[in-house]
GROMACS .gro file of C-alpha atoms in nm:
model
  407
    1MET     CA    1   6.661   6.952  10.514
    2PRO     CA    2   6.549   6.610  10.646
    3GLU     CA    3   6.580   6.327  10.399
    4ALA     CA    4   6.546   5.953  10.367
    5ILE     CA    5   6.677   5.680  10.143
    6VAL     CA    6   6.375   5.518   9.976
    7ALA     CA    7   6.406   5.141   9.944
    8LEU     CA    8   6.187   4.845   9.852
    9GLY     CA    9   6.119   4.522  10.035
   10GLU     CA   10   6.305   4.317  10.291
   11GLY     CA   11   6.622   4.340  10.082
   12LYS     CA   12   6.618   4.721  10.118
   13ARG     CA   13   6.679   4.774   9.751
   14ILE     CA   14   6.748   5.143   9.697
   15VAL     CA   15   6.515   5.315   9.452
   16GLY     CA   16   6.578   5.680   9.532
   17ARG     CA   17   6.601   5.959   9.787
   18LEU     CA   18   6.327   6.175   9.940
   19ARG     CA   19   6.405   6.524  10.072
   20PHE     CA   20   6.169   6.742  10.269
   21GLU     CA   21   6.150   7.108  10.363
   22SER     CA   22   5.904   7.318  10.563
   23ASP     CA   23   5.896   7.698  10.583
   24GLY     CA   24   5.607   7.731  10.822
   25ARG     CA   25   5.280   7.731  10.631
   26ARG     CA   26   5.407   7.544  10.327
   27GLN     CA   27   5.576   7.206  10.308
   28HIS     CA   28   5.775   7.080  10.010
   29SER     CA   29   5.934   6.753   9.905
   30GLN     CA   30   6.148   6.633   9.622
   31PHE     CA   31   6.210   6.276   9.517
   32GLU     CA   32   6.480   6.155   9.283
   33TYR     CA   33   6.524   5.803   9.151
   34ALA     CA   34   6.863   5.643   9.214
   35GLU     CA   35   7.086   5.592   8.911
   36GLU     CA   36   7.114   5.221   8.985
   37TRP     CA   37   6.735   5.188   8.992
   38LEU     CA   38   6.693   5.367   8.660
   39ALA     CA   39   6.953   5.133   8.509
   40ALA     CA   40   6.802   4.811   8.649
   41ASP     CA   41   6.628   4.567   8.414
   42ASP     CA   42   6.339   4.522   8.659
   43ARG     CA   43   6.289   4.890   8.737
   44PHE     CA   44   5.936   5.030   8.755
   45ALA     CA   45   5.778   5.364   8.836
   46LEU     CA   46   5.656   5.385   9.196
   47SER     CA   47   5.338   5.543   9.059
   48PRO     CA   48   5.216   5.693   8.730
   49GLY     CA   49   5.278   6.037   8.882
   50LEU     CA   50   5.648   5.954   8.935
   51PRO     CA   51   5.763   5.843   8.588
   52LEU     CA   52   6.108   5.691   8.556
   53ARG     CA   53   6.350   5.970   8.465
   54GLU     CA   54   6.655   6.150   8.593
   55GLY     CA   55   6.611   6.461   8.804
   56SER     CA   56   6.377   6.560   9.085
   57HIS     CA   57   6.002   6.522   9.116
   58PHE     CA   58   5.863   6.810   9.326
   59SER     CA   59   5.552   6.821   9.545
   60SER     CA   60   5.424   7.098   9.770
   61GLY     CA   61   5.139   7.145  10.013
   62LYS     CA   62   4.991   7.451  10.176
   63ASP     CA   63   4.627   7.422  10.277
   64ASP     CA   64   4.632   7.046  10.217
   65LYS     CA   65   4.972   6.964  10.363
   66ARG     CA   66   4.938   6.597  10.265
   67SER     CA   67   5.000   6.698   9.903
   68ALA     CA   68   5.353   6.787  10.017
   69LEU     CA   69   5.439   6.425   9.944
   70PRO     CA   70   5.391   6.232   9.618
   71GLY     CA   71   5.086   6.008   9.637
   72CYS     CA   72   5.273   5.679   9.673
   73PHE     CA   73   5.445   5.815   9.984
   74SER     CA   74   5.119   5.952  10.126
   75ASP     CA   75   4.974   5.602  10.080
   76ALA     CA   76   5.255   5.470  10.302
   77ALA     CA   77   5.182   5.724  10.579
   78PRO     CA   78   4.917   5.696  10.852
   79ASP     CA   79   4.572   5.850  10.822
   80SER     CA   80   4.345   6.007  11.086
   81TRP     CA   81   4.358   5.731  11.352
   82GLY     CA   82   4.731   5.669  11.319
   83ARG     CA   83   4.809   6.042  11.312
   84ALA     CA   84   4.612   6.105  11.628
   85LEU     CA   85   4.808   5.830  11.803
   86MET     CA   86   5.145   5.954  11.674
   87THR     CA   87   5.070   6.314  11.770
   88LYS     CA   88   4.989   6.207  12.126
   89ALA     CA   89   5.280   5.964  12.150
   90LEU     CA   90   5.550   6.184  11.992
   91GLY     CA   91   5.419   6.536  12.054
   92GLY     CA   92   5.269   6.801  11.830
   93GLY     CA   93   5.433   6.979  11.541
   94LEU     CA   94   5.493   6.667  11.332
   95SER     CA   95   5.547   6.733  10.963
   96GLU     CA   96   5.422   6.514  10.679
   97PHE     CA   97   5.775   6.374  10.659
   98ASP     CA   98   5.764   6.285  11.030
   99TYR     CA   99   5.432   6.106  10.999
  100LEU     CA  100   5.573   5.911  10.705
  101VAL     CA  101   5.914   5.802  10.827
  102LEU     CA  102   5.846   5.765  11.201
  103SER     CA  103   5.554   5.522  11.169
  104ASP     CA  104   5.634   5.154  11.213
  105ASP     CA  105   5.846   5.022  10.925
  106ARG     CA  106   5.753   4.657  10.969
  107THR     CA  107   5.381   4.702  10.917
  108ARG     CA  108   5.392   4.991  10.670
  109GLN     CA  109   5.142   4.962  10.386
  110GLY     CA  110   5.302   4.841  10.064
  111ALA     CA  111   5.673   4.776  10.008
  112LEU     CA  112   5.831   5.121  10.050
  113ARG     CA  113   6.082   5.171  10.329
  114PHE     CA  114   6.243   5.492  10.453
  115LEU     CA  115   6.599   5.453  10.577
  116GLY     CA  116   6.881   5.658  10.725
  117GLU     CA  117   7.237   5.664  10.596
  118ASP     CA  118   7.306   5.350  10.800
  119MET     CA  119   7.037   5.173  10.592
  120GLU     CA  120   6.824   5.120  10.902
  121PRO     CA  121   6.459   5.235  10.923
  122LEU     CA  122   6.402   5.585  11.057
  123SER     CA  123   6.092   5.471  11.244
  124ASP     CA  124   6.060   5.581  11.607
  125LEU     CA  125   5.781   5.339  11.693
  126THR     CA  126   5.882   4.973  11.684
  127PRO     CA  127   5.707   4.766  11.952
  128PRO     CA  128   5.667   4.394  11.883
  129ILE     CA  129   5.383   4.319  11.643
  130PRO     CA  130   5.101   4.184  11.862
  131ARG     CA  131   4.969   3.831  11.825
  132LEU     CA  132   4.603   3.737  11.795
  133VAL     CA  133   4.597   3.638  12.162
  134GLU     CA  134   4.655   4.006  12.248
  135LEU     CA  135   4.343   4.133  12.073
  136GLU     CA  136   4.153   4.190  12.396
  137ARG     CA  137   4.437   4.400  12.538
  138LEU     CA  138   4.457   4.605  12.219
  139ARG     CA  139   4.082   4.659  12.223
  140THR     CA  140   4.106   4.793  12.578
  141LEU     CA  141   4.386   5.033  12.479
  142ALA     CA  142   4.184   5.160  12.183
  143GLN     CA  143   3.877   5.213  12.401
  144ARG     CA  144   4.079   5.409  12.657
  145PHE     CA  145   4.231   5.631  12.389
  146GLU     CA  146   3.892   5.697  12.228
  147ARG     CA  147   3.743   5.791  12.565
  148ASP     CA  148   4.032   6.018  12.666
  149PRO     CA  149   4.254   6.114  12.368
  150GLY     CA  150   4.393   6.407  12.564
  151GLY     CA  151   4.523   6.200  12.852
  152ALA     CA  152   4.588   5.846  12.730
  153GLU     CA  153   4.957   5.899  12.653
  154GLU     CA  154   5.077   5.548  12.741
  155GLU     CA  155   4.794   5.391  12.542
  156ALA     CA  156   4.874   5.615  12.245
  157ARG     CA  157   5.239   5.509  12.240
  158ASP     CA  158   5.148   5.140  12.262
  159LEU     CA  159   4.894   5.173  11.981
  160ALA     CA  160   5.092   5.411  11.759
  161GLY     CA  161   5.355   5.149  11.692
  162VAL     CA  162   5.107   4.881  11.591
  163ALA     CA  163   4.871   5.109  11.396
  164GLY     CA  164   5.152   5.174  11.148
  165SER     CA  165   5.042   5.344  10.826
  166LEU     CA  166   4.686   5.213  10.832
  167GLY     CA  167   4.432   5.448  10.674
  168GLY     CA  168   4.094   5.566  10.794
  169ALA     CA  169   3.956   5.725  11.108
  170ARG     CA  170   3.829   5.415  11.291
  171PRO     CA  171   4.037   5.247  11.565
  172LYS     CA  172   4.258   4.969  11.433
  173ALA     CA  173   4.593   4.793  11.470
  174ASN     CA  174   4.816   4.542  11.293
  175VAL     CA  175   4.840   4.193  11.439
  176GLU     CA  176   5.011   3.867  11.343
  177GLY     CA  177   4.840   3.532  11.334
  178ASP     CA  178   4.826   3.207  11.137
  179GLY     CA  179   5.141   3.313  10.951
  180HIS     CA  180   4.984   3.632  10.817
  181LEU     CA  181   4.961   4.003  10.895
  182TRP     CA  182   4.608   4.122  10.971
  183ILE     CA  183   4.431   4.452  11.030
  184ALA     CA  184   4.231   4.438  11.353
  185LYS     CA  185   3.936   4.678  11.336
  186PHE     CA  186   3.787   4.764  11.673
  187THR     CA  187   3.433   4.861  11.760
  188SER     CA  188   3.425   5.239  11.807
  189ALA     CA  189   3.276   5.413  12.109
  190GLN     CA  190   3.066   5.618  11.864
  191ASP     CA  191   2.907   5.316  11.695
  192THR     CA  192   2.528   5.287  11.706
  193LYS     CA  193   2.522   4.975  11.487
  194PRO     CA  194   2.734   4.654  11.481
  195VAL     CA  195   2.975   4.795  11.221
  196GLU     CA  196   3.244   4.526  11.246
  197ARG     CA  197   2.993   4.241  11.215
  198ALA     CA  198   2.839   4.412  10.912
  199GLU     CA  199   3.174   4.466  10.739
  200VAL     CA  200   3.282   4.103  10.774
  201ALA     CA  201   2.941   3.981  10.658
  202THR     CA  202   2.943   4.216  10.359
  203LEU     CA  203   3.290   4.110  10.248
  204LYS     CA  204   3.172   3.749  10.255
  205LEU     CA  205   2.865   3.848  10.053
  206ALA     CA  206   3.094   4.020   9.802
  207ARG     CA  207   3.285   3.695   9.757
  208MET     CA  208   2.956   3.511   9.705
  209CYS     CA  209   2.881   3.765   9.430
  210GLY     CA  210   3.209   3.680   9.254
  211LEU     CA  211   3.424   3.973   9.365
  212ARG     CA  212   3.790   3.946   9.464
  213VAL     CA  213   3.795   4.049   9.829
  214ALA     CA  214   4.030   4.058  10.124
  215ASP     CA  215   3.995   3.761  10.361
  216ALA     CA  216   3.797   3.859  10.670
  217ARG     CA  217   3.674   3.703  10.991
  218LEU     CA  218   3.535   3.810  11.328
  219GLU     CA  219   3.717   3.763  11.659
  220LEU     CA  220   3.577   3.799  12.014
  221ARG     CA  221   3.243   3.756  11.839
  222ASP     CA  222   3.049   3.677  12.157
  223SER     CA  223   3.137   4.012  12.315
  224ASP     CA  224   2.963   4.347  12.278
  225SER     CA  225   3.273   4.480  12.099
  226PRO     CA  226   3.381   4.222  11.840
  227ILE     CA  227   3.691   4.276  11.627
  228ALA     CA  228   3.700   4.245  11.249
  229LEU     CA  229   4.020   4.086  11.117
  230ILE     CA  230   4.110   4.175  10.758
  231ARG     CA  231   4.406   3.992  10.607
  232ARG     CA  232   4.670   4.222  10.457
  233PHE     CA  233   4.694   4.158  10.081
  234ASP     CA  234   5.021   4.353  10.048
  235ARG     CA  235   5.210   4.072  10.222
  236ARG     CA  236   5.293   3.719  10.108
  237GLY     CA  237   5.476   3.565  10.398
  238ASP     CA  238   5.771   3.798  10.459
  239THR     CA  239   5.747   3.950  10.110
  240ARG     CA  240   5.621   4.308  10.087
  241ILE     CA  241   5.414   4.389   9.778
  242PRO     CA  242   5.412   4.744   9.638
  243TYR     CA  243   5.074   4.914   9.669
  244ILE     CA  244   4.923   5.241   9.548
  245SER     CA  245   4.574   5.378   9.603
  246ALA     CA  246   4.350   5.469   9.312
  247ARG     CA  247   4.393   5.831   9.421
  248THR     CA  248   4.766   5.795   9.362
  249ALA     CA  249   4.722   5.599   9.039
  250LEU     CA  250   4.506   5.885   8.906
  251ASP     CA  251   4.747   6.147   9.046
  252TRP     CA  252   4.428   6.300   9.188
  253GLN     CA  253   4.486   6.633   9.364
  254SER     CA  254   4.129   6.754   9.416
  255GLU     CA  255   3.942   6.704   9.743
  256ASP     CA  256   3.632   6.625   9.537
  257GLY     CA  257   3.560   6.262   9.453
  258GLY     CA  258   3.690   6.108   9.133
  259PHE     CA  259   3.516   5.884   8.883
  260TYR     CA  260   3.516   5.512   8.813
  261THR     CA  261   3.566   5.575   8.442
  262ASP     CA  262   3.893   5.751   8.532
  263ILE     CA  263   4.003   5.442   8.726
  264ALA     CA  264   3.909   5.238   8.418
  265ASP     CA  265   4.138   5.455   8.204
  266VAL     CA  266   4.425   5.392   8.447
  267ILE     CA  267   4.355   5.018   8.440
  268ARG     CA  268   4.397   5.023   8.062
  269GLN     CA  269   4.734   5.193   8.105
  270ILE     CA  270   4.892   4.997   8.391
  271SER     CA  271   4.714   4.664   8.446
  272SER     CA  272   4.871   4.333   8.351
  273LYS     CA  273   4.517   4.197   8.292
  274PRO     CA  274   4.313   4.502   8.197
  275VAL     CA  275   3.995   4.327   8.082
  276GLU     CA  276   3.969   4.123   8.404
  277ASP     CA  277   4.027   4.433   8.614
  278LEU     CA  278   3.778   4.642   8.416
  279HIS     CA  279   3.508   4.379   8.465
  280GLU     CA  280   3.596   4.349   8.833
  281LEU     CA  281   3.577   4.725   8.885
  282TRP     CA  282   3.235   4.743   8.721
  283ARG     CA  283   3.109   4.459   8.939
  284ARG     CA  284   3.226   4.655   9.244
  285ILE     CA  285   3.027   4.958   9.131
  286VAL     CA  286   2.711   4.747   9.114
  287PHE     CA  287   2.784   4.578   9.447
  288THR     CA  288   2.850   4.917   9.609
  289ILE     CA  289   2.510   5.039   9.491
  290LEU     CA  290   2.327   4.723   9.597
  291VAL     CA  291   2.469   4.721   9.952
  292SER     CA  292   2.462   5.101   9.998
  293ASN     CA  293   2.835   5.125  10.054
  294LYS     CA  294   2.912   5.493  10.114
  295ASP     CA  295   3.283   5.444  10.173
  296ASP     CA  296   3.397   5.398   9.811
  297HIS     CA  297   3.633   5.697   9.789
  298LEU     CA  298   3.956   5.682   9.586
  299LYS     CA  299   4.169   5.577   9.885
  300ASN     CA  300   3.951   5.268   9.923
  301HIS     CA  301   4.043   5.136   9.579
  302GLY     CA  302   4.398   5.042   9.492
  303PHE     CA  303   4.653   4.846   9.295
  304ILE     CA  304   4.921   4.594   9.389
  305TYR     CA  305   5.234   4.543   9.183
  306ALA     CA  306   5.226   4.245   8.945
  307GLY     CA  307   5.580   4.263   8.801
  308GLY     CA  308   5.702   4.377   8.462
  309ASP     CA  309   5.603   4.739   8.531
  310ARG     CA  310   5.239   4.627   8.551
  311TRP     CA  311   4.980   4.643   8.831
  312ARG     CA  312   4.656   4.465   8.928
  313LEU     CA  313   4.341   4.595   9.091
  314CYS     CA  314   4.379   4.489   9.453
  315PRO     CA  315   4.116   4.288   9.644
  316ALA     CA  316   3.812   4.486   9.757
  317PHE     CA  317   3.819   4.615  10.115
  318ASP     CA  318   3.642   4.867  10.341
  319ILE     CA  319   3.293   4.788  10.212
  320ASN     CA  320   3.052   4.920  10.473
  321PRO     CA  321   2.673   4.908  10.419
  322SER     CA  322   2.510   5.229  10.534
  323PRO     CA  323   2.131   5.243  10.573
  324SER     CA  324   2.018   5.581  10.442
  325ARG     CA  325   1.749   5.742  10.233
  326HIS     CA  326   2.010   5.962  10.068
  327ARG     CA  327   2.205   5.714   9.858
  328VAL     CA  328   2.514   5.865   9.699
  329LEU     CA  329   2.861   5.747   9.599
  330GLU     CA  330   3.196   5.888   9.708
  331THR     CA  331   3.331   5.808   9.360
  332GLY     CA  332   3.109   5.902   9.067
  333ILE     CA  333   3.043   5.644   8.798
  334ILE     CA  334   3.115   5.850   8.488
  335GLN     CA  335   3.311   6.168   8.428
  336GLY     CA  336   3.082   6.469   8.438
  337GLY     CA  337   2.794   6.274   8.590
  338ALA     CA  338   2.633   6.301   8.929
  339PHE     CA  339   2.741   6.098   9.232
  340GLU     CA  340   2.404   5.924   9.246
  341ALA     CA  341   2.402   5.557   9.345
  342SER     CA  342   2.220   5.462   9.026
  343LEU     CA  343   2.210   5.126   8.852
  344GLU     CA  344   2.075   5.299   8.543
  345ILE     CA  345   2.396   5.504   8.518
  346ALA     CA  346   2.610   5.197   8.592
  347LEU     CA  347   2.442   4.996   8.317
  348GLU     CA  348   2.466   5.282   8.070
  349ALA     CA  349   2.839   5.306   8.146
  350CYS     CA  350   2.915   4.932   8.119
  351GLU     CA  351   3.086   4.957   7.780
  352PHE     CA  352   3.347   5.190   7.935
  353PHE     CA  353   3.444   4.878   8.132
  354ASP     CA  354   3.453   4.651   7.825
  355LEU     CA  355   3.120   4.487   7.909
  356LYS     CA  356   2.828   4.436   7.672
  357GLN     CA  357   2.485   4.549   7.791
  358GLU     CA  358   2.337   4.198   7.796
  359LYS     CA  359   2.622   4.060   8.008
  360ALA     CA  360   2.609   4.359   8.243
  361SER     CA  361   2.235   4.311   8.298
  362LEU     CA  362   2.288   3.942   8.376
  363ILE     CA  363   2.564   4.021   8.626
  364THR     CA  364   2.345   4.281   8.795
  365ARG     CA  365   2.047   4.046   8.824
  366ASP     CA  366   2.262   3.759   8.955
  367MET     CA  367   2.421   3.981   9.219
  368ALA     CA  368   2.086   4.117   9.332
  369THR     CA  369   1.944   3.764   9.355
  370THR     CA  370   2.242   3.644   9.560
  371LEU     CA  371   2.217   3.938   9.798
  372SER     CA  372   1.840   3.915   9.834
  373GLY     CA  373   1.860   3.552   9.936
  374ASN     CA  374   2.165   3.571  10.161
  375TRP     CA  375   2.220   3.909  10.326
  376ARG     CA  376   2.009   3.843  10.635
  377GLY     CA  377   2.167   3.503  10.692
  378ALA     CA  378   2.517   3.645  10.645
  379MET     CA  379   2.450   3.908  10.911
  380ARG     CA  380   2.311   3.650  11.152
  381GLU     CA  381   2.613   3.424  11.094
  382GLU     CA  382   2.833   3.708  11.222
  383GLY     CA  383   2.631   3.724  11.544
  384MET     CA  384   2.374   3.996  11.480
  385THR     CA  385   2.042   3.984  11.663
  386GLY     CA  386   1.715   4.013  11.476
  387ASN     CA  387   1.686   4.379  11.575
  388GLU     CA  388   2.040   4.450  11.454
  389VAL     CA  389   1.971   4.283  11.120
  390ARG     CA  390   1.665   4.504  11.079
  391LEU     CA  391   1.887   4.812  11.122
  392TYR     CA  392   2.046   4.722  10.788
  393GLU     CA  393   1.727   4.660  10.590
  394ASP     CA  394   1.744   4.997  10.415
  395ALA     CA  395   2.100   4.921  10.303
  396PHE     CA  396   2.001   4.602  10.122
  397GLU     CA  397   1.633   4.646  10.037
  398HIS     CA  398   1.569   4.965   9.841
  399SER     CA  399   1.457   5.089   9.502
  400GLU     CA  400   1.785   5.004   9.327
  401SER     CA  401   1.796   4.647   9.458
  402ALA     CA  402   1.436   4.597   9.344
  403ARG     CA  403   1.525   4.740   9.003
  404ALA     CA  404   1.826   4.506   8.977
  405LEU     CA  405   1.610   4.198   9.023
  406GLY     CA  406   1.414   4.296   8.713
  407VAL     CA  407   1.682   4.407   8.468
   0.00000   0.00000   0.00000
C-alpha cells in the first residue's frame, strides 16, 4: 500500500499520513492526523471534511476516481492539463495517488507536501522553475504538445514539471519573476478569441469594481499568442499558504454544480471575517453575471488559511467573459433555484449574504456603471483590435447589464 507523510510548509511540519490502495476499478485512501499535530496549540483541520480527531478518514472512488482522495488533497493534485502532461511524461496507469505525489512539490498549490520516510518530497518531476525570460520557450513547448499530444514526449516532460498541480484544461505553467511565483497561461491552439487578453482585462475591471482579485498582467503582448501572468496568492515570498477550493470547503461530492448560498454558509462557519467575505462573495455573483463569466464552478472559488483555525475567501481568479445568448452559471445562486444568470435572483438573495436590499441595489448599479464606461477601454489596453473588442460585446452588453443600470 503506497503511502506518504503529509507535511505543511517549508519547515515540513508533519500533520499526518496518507495511505492509498487500488484494487482495479476502485481506489481507496485513508488519512490519519499525527498525534503531535492533534496535540499542537496551533493545529487546524486541513478542511471541514477532515475534522481534527484520532483515527482514519476514509475516501473511495469508483466511477469518479478523483473522489478516492479527500478534497484538500485533490486540490493539491493536477487537473486536466497537468494530468495529460504527466501521463505522457511518466506513462499510463497512474493512480490518483501518483498524480498527487509525483507532481512538482515546489510549485504545488497550497501548503501541503507529500514526503517519503526520508522526509524528502516524493515528486518525480523537479526541473528548475522557469524565469520570466523563458516564457517564449515555454509557449513553444505548450504549442507543440497541443498540436501533437501523442508524440511530444520531451515537451511533455519539460512542461509536466513546471505545470505542477495547476487546475483547468488550458495550457499553463508556473514561472518565477519579480520575487513572486506566477501562473503563465498560454494561448490555446483551439482559441477563436483573444482569451488571455480578455482574462487580464476582466480581472482589472473586477478590481475597478471593488473586488479582491489576483494580480494579473500580459506578457509578449505584441505577439499573436500573448501570455497571461496571474500572481499566485498562495505564496508570500518563500512561505506557502494553505488553500482549499470551495468544492472542498463544502465537501461537495456531486458532479452537479453547487450554490453560492452554500458557500455563504461555509463562510459563516470558517471565515475569520465572515461579513466581509459574504459581501465579497455576493459582489462576485453580480460581477459574474454582468461580464457573462461561465467559469464560476466550485473549483474556481476558494479559501486561504488565515490562522487560528480560520480561513478567508481567496482573491478572485479565472474570470472569463463568454459571449453567448444562453447565459447560465456553473454555480447556482440559491439552493433549489435554477442556474440562470439572473440579477433578479441575486438581488432577492442578498440578505443571505448579510446585505440589505438598498445597499445591494447600489452596489449593482455602481458595478454596471463602471463596466459600461470602461470595458471597451480595458480590452483595448490589453492589445485587442476593434474587431476583437466587438467579439465580446454580448458578454458585457446584454439584458442583465441594462437592468443593472436601472436598479
